Amino acid sequence: MVESNRNLNHKYEYVGFLSKSVRIKEKGFWGINDFDGNEILPSNYIEVFTLSSGYGLIAARDAGFYDIYDFSGNKINSERFDYLYPYYGLFGLTKVRIGESWGIINKHGRVIVPIKYKRIDKFGKGMILREFDSNLEFIDKDELFKLSKVKHSIIDNAPKIPVRKKLIAIPLKKTKTA
């Protein structure tokens, strides 16, 4: 048994346990296996990580692009993203970028906010969407919660509330000076 552990150490450069899988690094590339050692994604990606814990979605990057896979290793969308930024704890949402435009996918891997914004930032109990013409929109937490549950359809026009810039100004606290 000691011999098999020694072989395991030589086969993988890194082994990390996730909630439903094992992330491995072999010959400089990353892959994902299940707990029984079955391969979910082969070790030929520059980077792999899980999205929306509990749903088993996996982001894998090769040649500069990210793809999203389910726990069986099936690619779940046709989009290839330049960048992914998971908002853990915020309804399982992930900010995605294609070119210079940002959008949001939910915990099911569905685009719920179109990939057309210059910036998307968390703000208070929601998100601010900044368009390329500097208009701002706000999606509150209740709408985000509804969007995060979408399983099968893609929403092209997420419900948004227009926001004037002066409404989101944050007042500075005044401090006493000696």
PDB file of C-alpha atoms in Angstrom:
ATOM      1  CA  MET A   1       0.000   0.000   0.000  1.00  0.00           C
ATOM      2  CA  VAL A   2       2.883   2.378   0.673  1.00  0.00           C
ATOM      3  CA  GLU A   3       4.088   1.751  -2.873  1.00  0.00           C
ATOM      4  CA  SER A   4       0.741   2.832  -4.381  1.00  0.00           C
ATOM      5  CA  ASN A   5       0.816   6.081  -2.361  1.00  0.00           C
ATOM      6  CA  ARG A   6       4.279   6.755  -3.654  1.00  0.00           C
ATOM      7  CA  ASN A   7       3.066   6.231  -7.239  1.00  0.00           C
ATOM      8  CA  LEU A   8       0.101   8.537  -6.619  1.00  0.00           C
ATOM      9  CA  ASN A   9       2.450  11.260  -5.421  1.00  0.00           C
ATOM     10  CA  HIS A  10       4.539  10.922  -8.575  1.00  0.00           C
ATOM     11  CA  LYS A  11       1.556  10.883 -10.925  1.00  0.00           C
ATOM     12  CA  TYR A  12      -0.017  14.162  -9.761  1.00  0.00           C
ATOM     13  CA  GLU A  13       1.645  17.477  -8.956  1.00  0.00           C
ATOM     14  CA  TYR A  14      -1.410  18.565  -6.966  1.00  0.00           C
ATOM     15  CA  VAL A  15      -4.558  16.954  -5.579  1.00  0.00           C
ATOM     16  CA  GLY A  16      -7.276  19.126  -4.017  1.00  0.00           C
ATOM     17  CA  PHE A  17     -10.617  17.941  -2.697  1.00  0.00           C
ATOM     18  CA  LEU A  18     -13.747  19.943  -3.557  1.00  0.00           C
ATOM     19  CA  SER A  19     -17.331  19.402  -2.384  1.00  0.00           C
ATOM     20  CA  LYS A  20     -18.199  16.904  -5.172  1.00  0.00           C
ATOM     21  CA  SER A  21     -14.924  16.254  -6.945  1.00  0.00           C
ATOM     22  CA  VAL A  22     -11.147  16.193  -6.875  1.00  0.00           C
ATOM     23  CA  ARG A  23      -9.083  18.799  -8.705  1.00  0.00           C
ATOM     24  CA  ILE A  24      -5.806  17.399 -10.005  1.00  0.00           C
ATOM     25  CA  LYS A  25      -2.712  18.768 -11.706  1.00  0.00           C
ATOM     26  CA  GLU A  26      -0.757  16.455 -13.942  1.00  0.00           C
ATOM     27  CA  LYS A  27       2.220  17.446 -16.144  1.00  0.00           C
ATOM     28  CA  GLY A  28       1.393  21.126 -15.649  1.00  0.00           C
ATOM     29  CA  PHE A  29      -2.289  20.869 -16.608  1.00  0.00           C
ATOM     30  CA  TRP A  30      -5.484  20.688 -14.556  1.00  0.00           C
ATOM     31  CA  GLY A  31      -8.386  18.240 -14.592  1.00  0.00           C
ATOM     32  CA  ILE A  32     -11.295  17.068 -12.430  1.00  0.00           C
ATOM     33  CA  ASN A  33     -12.083  13.553 -11.189  1.00  0.00           C
ATOM     34  CA  ASP A  34     -14.941  12.278  -9.069  1.00  0.00           C
ATOM     35  CA  PHE A  35     -14.271  10.725  -5.657  1.00  0.00           C
ATOM     36  CA  ASP A  36     -14.060   7.245  -7.205  1.00  0.00           C
ATOM     37  CA  GLY A  37     -11.220   8.360  -9.473  1.00  0.00           C
ATOM     38  CA  ASN A  38     -13.335   8.557 -12.639  1.00  0.00           C
ATOM     39  CA  GLU A  39     -12.282  11.347 -14.951  1.00  0.00           C
ATOM     40  CA  ILE A  40     -14.787  14.204 -15.337  1.00  0.00           C
ATOM     41  CA  LEU A  41     -12.448  16.499 -17.270  1.00  0.00           C
ATOM     42  CA  PRO A  42      -9.054  15.302 -18.511  1.00  0.00           C
ATOM     43  CA  SER A  43      -5.872  16.971 -17.273  1.00  0.00           C
ATOM     44  CA  ASN A  44      -5.338  19.239 -20.255  1.00  0.00           C
ATOM     45  CA  TYR A  45      -6.641  22.620 -19.022  1.00  0.00           C
ATOM     46  CA  ILE A  46      -4.666  25.673 -17.943  1.00  0.00           C
ATOM     47  CA  GLU A  47      -7.115  26.222 -15.055  1.00  0.00           C
ATOM     48  CA  VAL A  48     -10.193  24.498 -13.599  1.00  0.00           C
ATOM     49  CA  PHE A  49     -12.472  25.419 -10.710  1.00  0.00           C
ATOM     50  CA  THR A  50     -16.047  24.841  -9.621  1.00  0.00           C
ATOM     51  CA  LEU A  51     -18.861  27.386  -9.794  1.00  0.00           C
ATOM     52  CA  SER A  52     -21.951  27.645  -7.609  1.00  0.00           C
ATOM     53  CA  SER A  53     -21.173  24.961  -5.080  1.00  0.00           C
ATOM     54  CA  GLY A  54     -23.859  22.326  -4.949  1.00  0.00           C
ATOM     55  CA  TYR A  55     -24.665  22.479  -8.672  1.00  0.00           C
ATOM     56  CA  GLY A  56     -21.492  20.835  -9.919  1.00  0.00           C
ATOM     57  CA  LEU A  57     -20.633  23.332 -12.634  1.00  0.00           C
ATOM     58  CA  ILE A  58     -16.996  23.453 -13.607  1.00  0.00           C
ATOM     59  CA  ALA A  59     -15.152  26.279 -15.356  1.00  0.00           C
ATOM     60  CA  ALA A  60     -12.191  25.132 -17.447  1.00  0.00           C
ATOM     61  CA  ARG A  61      -9.780  27.383 -19.339  1.00  0.00           C
ATOM     62  CA  ASP A  62      -7.779  26.328 -22.342  1.00  0.00           C
ATOM     63  CA  ALA A  63      -6.056  28.567 -24.904  1.00  0.00           C
ATOM     64  CA  GLY A  64      -7.289  31.688 -23.108  1.00  0.00           C
ATOM     65  CA  PHE A  65     -11.026  30.885 -23.069  1.00  0.00           C
ATOM     66  CA  TYR A  66     -13.286  29.472 -20.357  1.00  0.00           C
ATOM     67  CA  ASP A  67     -15.979  26.873 -20.996  1.00  0.00           C
ATOM     68  CA  ILE A  68     -18.605  25.717 -18.479  1.00  0.00           C
ATOM     69  CA  TYR A  69     -19.170  21.979 -17.930  1.00  0.00           C
ATOM     70  CA  ASP A  70     -21.620  19.995 -15.830  1.00  0.00           C
ATOM     71  CA  PHE A  71     -20.524  17.360 -13.318  1.00  0.00           C
ATOM     72  CA  SER A  72     -20.620  14.703 -16.054  1.00  0.00           C
ATOM     73  CA  GLY A  73     -18.077  16.621 -18.127  1.00  0.00           C
ATOM     74  CA  ASN A  74     -20.585  17.852 -20.730  1.00  0.00           C
ATOM     75  CA  LYS A  75     -20.158  21.397 -22.043  1.00  0.00           C
ATOM     76  CA  ILE A  76     -23.343  23.263 -21.132  1.00  0.00           C
ATOM     77  CA  ASN A  77     -23.194  26.467 -23.215  1.00  0.00           C
ATOM     78  CA  SER A  78     -21.938  27.458 -26.602  1.00  0.00           C
ATOM     79  CA  GLU A  79     -20.331  30.664 -25.333  1.00  0.00           C
ATOM     80  CA  ARG A  80     -16.599  30.758 -24.688  1.00  0.00           C
ATOM     81  CA  PHE A  81     -15.783  33.372 -22.078  1.00  0.00           C
ATOM     82  CA  ASP A  82     -12.635  35.474 -21.890  1.00  0.00           C
ATOM     83  CA  TYR A  83     -12.992  35.828 -18.129  1.00  0.00           C
ATOM     84  CA  LEU A  84     -15.149  34.543 -15.260  1.00  0.00           C
ATOM     85  CA  TYR A  85     -15.614  36.135 -11.854  1.00  0.00           C
ATOM     86  CA  PRO A  86     -17.749  34.061  -9.447  1.00  0.00           C
ATOM     87  CA  TYR A  87     -19.841  35.968  -6.903  1.00  0.00           C
ATOM     88  CA  TYR A  88     -19.858  33.260  -4.247  1.00  0.00           C
ATOM     89  CA  GLY A  89     -22.675  33.757  -1.769  1.00  0.00           C
ATOM     90  CA  LEU A  90     -24.606  36.042  -4.102  1.00  0.00           C
ATOM     91  CA  PHE A  91     -27.198  33.574  -5.426  1.00  0.00           C
ATOM     92  CA  GLY A  92     -24.542  31.535  -7.252  1.00  0.00           C
ATOM     93  CA  LEU A  93     -24.068  34.226  -9.909  1.00  0.00           C
ATOM     94  CA  THR A  94     -20.944  34.526 -12.037  1.00  0.00           C
ATOM     95  CA  LYS A  95     -19.859  37.630 -13.903  1.00  0.00           C
ATOM     96  CA  VAL A  96     -18.583  36.728 -17.387  1.00  0.00           C
ATOM     97  CA  ARG A  97     -16.746  38.671 -20.075  1.00  0.00           C
ATOM     98  CA  ILE A  98     -16.566  38.244 -23.842  1.00  0.00           C
ATOM     99  CA  GLY A  99     -14.281  40.816 -25.439  1.00  0.00           C
ATOM    100  CA  GLU A 100     -14.852  44.054 -23.520  1.00  0.00           C
ATOM    101  CA  SER A 101     -18.485  43.285 -22.573  1.00  0.00           C
ATOM    102  CA  TRP A 102     -19.727  41.814 -19.285  1.00  0.00           C
ATOM    103  CA  GLY A 103     -22.844  39.807 -18.427  1.00  0.00           C
ATOM    104  CA  ILE A 104     -23.996  37.377 -15.733  1.00  0.00           C
ATOM    105  CA  ILE A 105     -24.656  33.639 -15.725  1.00  0.00           C
ATOM    106  CA  ASN A 106     -26.567  31.930 -12.937  1.00  0.00           C
ATOM    107  CA  LYS A 107     -25.905  28.753 -10.972  1.00  0.00           C
ATOM    108  CA  HIS A 108     -27.342  26.706 -13.860  1.00  0.00           C
ATOM    109  CA  GLY A 109     -24.890  28.243 -16.352  1.00  0.00           C
ATOM    110  CA  ARG A 110     -27.571  30.276 -18.136  1.00  0.00           C
ATOM    111  CA  VAL A 111     -26.975  33.853 -19.301  1.00  0.00           C
ATOM    112  CA  ILE A 112     -29.398  35.923 -17.224  1.00  0.00           C
ATOM    113  CA  VAL A 113     -27.979  39.391 -17.842  1.00  0.00           C
ATOM    114  CA  PRO A 114     -26.905  39.904 -21.465  1.00  0.00           C
ATOM    115  CA  ILE A 115     -23.196  40.190 -22.191  1.00  0.00           C
ATOM    116  CA  LYS A 116     -23.282  43.838 -23.228  1.00  0.00           C
ATOM    117  CA  TYR A 117     -22.183  45.968 -20.256  1.00  0.00           C
ATOM    118  CA  LYS A 118     -18.985  47.931 -19.708  1.00  0.00           C
ATOM    119  CA  ARG A 119     -18.954  47.098 -15.961  1.00  0.00           C
ATOM    120  CA  ILE A 120     -21.017  45.135 -13.481  1.00  0.00           C
ATOM    121  CA  ASP A 121     -20.464  45.694  -9.769  1.00  0.00           C
ATOM    122  CA  LYS A 122     -22.120  44.632  -6.532  1.00  0.00           C
ATOM    123  CA  PHE A 123     -23.759  47.608  -4.908  1.00  0.00           C
ATOM    124  CA  GLY A 124     -25.713  47.545  -1.663  1.00  0.00           C
ATOM    125  CA  LYS A 125     -28.319  44.813  -1.982  1.00  0.00           C
ATOM    126  CA  GLY A 126     -28.038  44.414  -5.724  1.00  0.00           C
ATOM    127  CA  MET A 127     -25.897  45.111  -8.757  1.00  0.00           C
ATOM    128  CA  ILE A 128     -25.075  48.159 -10.816  1.00  0.00           C
ATOM    129  CA  LEU A 129     -24.833  47.620 -14.577  1.00  0.00           C
ATOM    130  CA  ARG A 130     -22.838  50.315 -16.408  1.00  0.00           C
ATOM    131  CA  GLU A 131     -23.444  50.548 -20.136  1.00  0.00           C
ATOM    132  CA  PHE A 132     -20.808  51.746 -22.591  1.00  0.00           C
ATOM    133  CA  ASP A 133     -22.621  55.104 -22.933  1.00  0.00           C
ATOM    134  CA  SER A 134     -22.251  55.537 -19.119  1.00  0.00           C
ATOM    135  CA  ASN A 135     -25.943  54.928 -18.340  1.00  0.00           C
ATOM    136  CA  LEU A 136     -26.448  52.995 -15.127  1.00  0.00           C
ATOM    137  CA  GLU A 137     -29.022  50.349 -14.257  1.00  0.00           C
ATOM    138  CA  PHE A 138     -29.685  48.617 -10.952  1.00  0.00           C
ATOM    139  CA  ILE A 139     -30.952  45.091 -10.288  1.00  0.00           C
ATOM    140  CA  ASP A 140     -32.102  44.617  -6.695  1.00  0.00           C
ATOM    141  CA  LYS A 141     -31.615  41.420  -4.668  1.00  0.00           C
ATOM    142  CA  ASP A 142     -35.206  40.228  -5.182  1.00  0.00           C
ATOM    143  CA  GLU A 143     -34.826  40.334  -8.969  1.00  0.00           C
ATOM    144  CA  LEU A 144     -31.387  38.700  -8.730  1.00  0.00           C
ATOM    145  CA  PHE A 145     -32.919  35.900  -6.668  1.00  0.00           C
ATOM    146  CA  LYS A 146     -35.587  35.306  -9.347  1.00  0.00           C
ATOM    147  CA  LEU A 147     -32.969  35.342 -12.115  1.00  0.00           C
ATOM    148  CA  SER A 148     -30.693  32.925 -10.273  1.00  0.00           C
ATOM    149  CA  LYS A 149     -33.447  30.261 -10.390  1.00  0.00           C
ATOM    150  CA  VAL A 150     -33.826  30.283 -14.199  1.00  0.00           C
ATOM    151  CA  LYS A 151     -33.001  26.764 -15.406  1.00  0.00           C
ATOM    152  CA  HIS A 152     -33.858  26.433 -19.073  1.00  0.00           C
ATOM    153  CA  SER A 153     -34.471  29.759 -20.752  1.00  0.00           C
ATOM    154  CA  ILE A 154     -32.069  32.591 -21.420  1.00  0.00           C
ATOM    155  CA  ILE A 155     -33.298  36.020 -20.431  1.00  0.00           C
ATOM    156  CA  ASP A 156     -32.317  38.693 -22.924  1.00  0.00           C
ATOM    157  CA  ASN A 157     -33.756  41.629 -21.028  1.00  0.00           C
ATOM    158  CA  ALA A 158     -33.335  41.250 -17.303  1.00  0.00           C
ATOM    159  CA  PRO A 159     -35.698  43.468 -15.273  1.00  0.00           C
ATOM    160  CA  LYS A 160     -33.751  46.600 -14.400  1.00  0.00           C
ATOM    161  CA  ILE A 161     -34.387  49.906 -12.710  1.00  0.00           C
ATOM    162  CA  PRO A 162     -32.750  52.979 -14.312  1.00  0.00           C
ATOM    163  CA  VAL A 163     -30.635  54.849 -11.788  1.00  0.00           C
ATOM    164  CA  ARG A 164     -29.479  58.447 -12.001  1.00  0.00           C
ATOM    165  CA  LYS A 165     -25.843  58.881 -11.064  1.00  0.00           C
ATOM    166  CA  LYS A 166     -26.644  61.236  -8.188  1.00  0.00           C
ATOM    167  CA  LEU A 167     -28.813  58.554  -6.535  1.00  0.00           C
ATOM    168  CA  ILE A 168     -25.871  56.223  -6.054  1.00  0.00           C
ATOM    169  CA  ALA A 169     -23.431  58.762  -4.657  1.00  0.00           C
ATOM    170  CA  ILE A 170     -22.091  57.563  -1.330  1.00  0.00           C
ATOM    171  CA  PRO A 171     -21.843  60.328   1.283  1.00  0.00           C
ATOM    172  CA  LEU A 172     -18.457  60.601   2.942  1.00  0.00           C
ATOM    173  CA  LYS A 173     -18.274  60.537   6.721  1.00  0.00           C
ATOM    174  CA  LYS A 174     -16.947  63.724   8.200  1.00  0.00           C
ATOM    175  CA  THR A 175     -14.275  63.290  10.813  1.00  0.00           C
ATOM    176  CA  LYS A 176     -13.143  65.798  13.380  1.00  0.00           C
ATOM    177  CA  THR A 177      -9.655  67.114  13.058  1.00  0.00           C
ATOM    178  CA  ALA A 178      -7.576  68.153  16.027  1.00  0.00           C
TER     179      ALA A 178
END
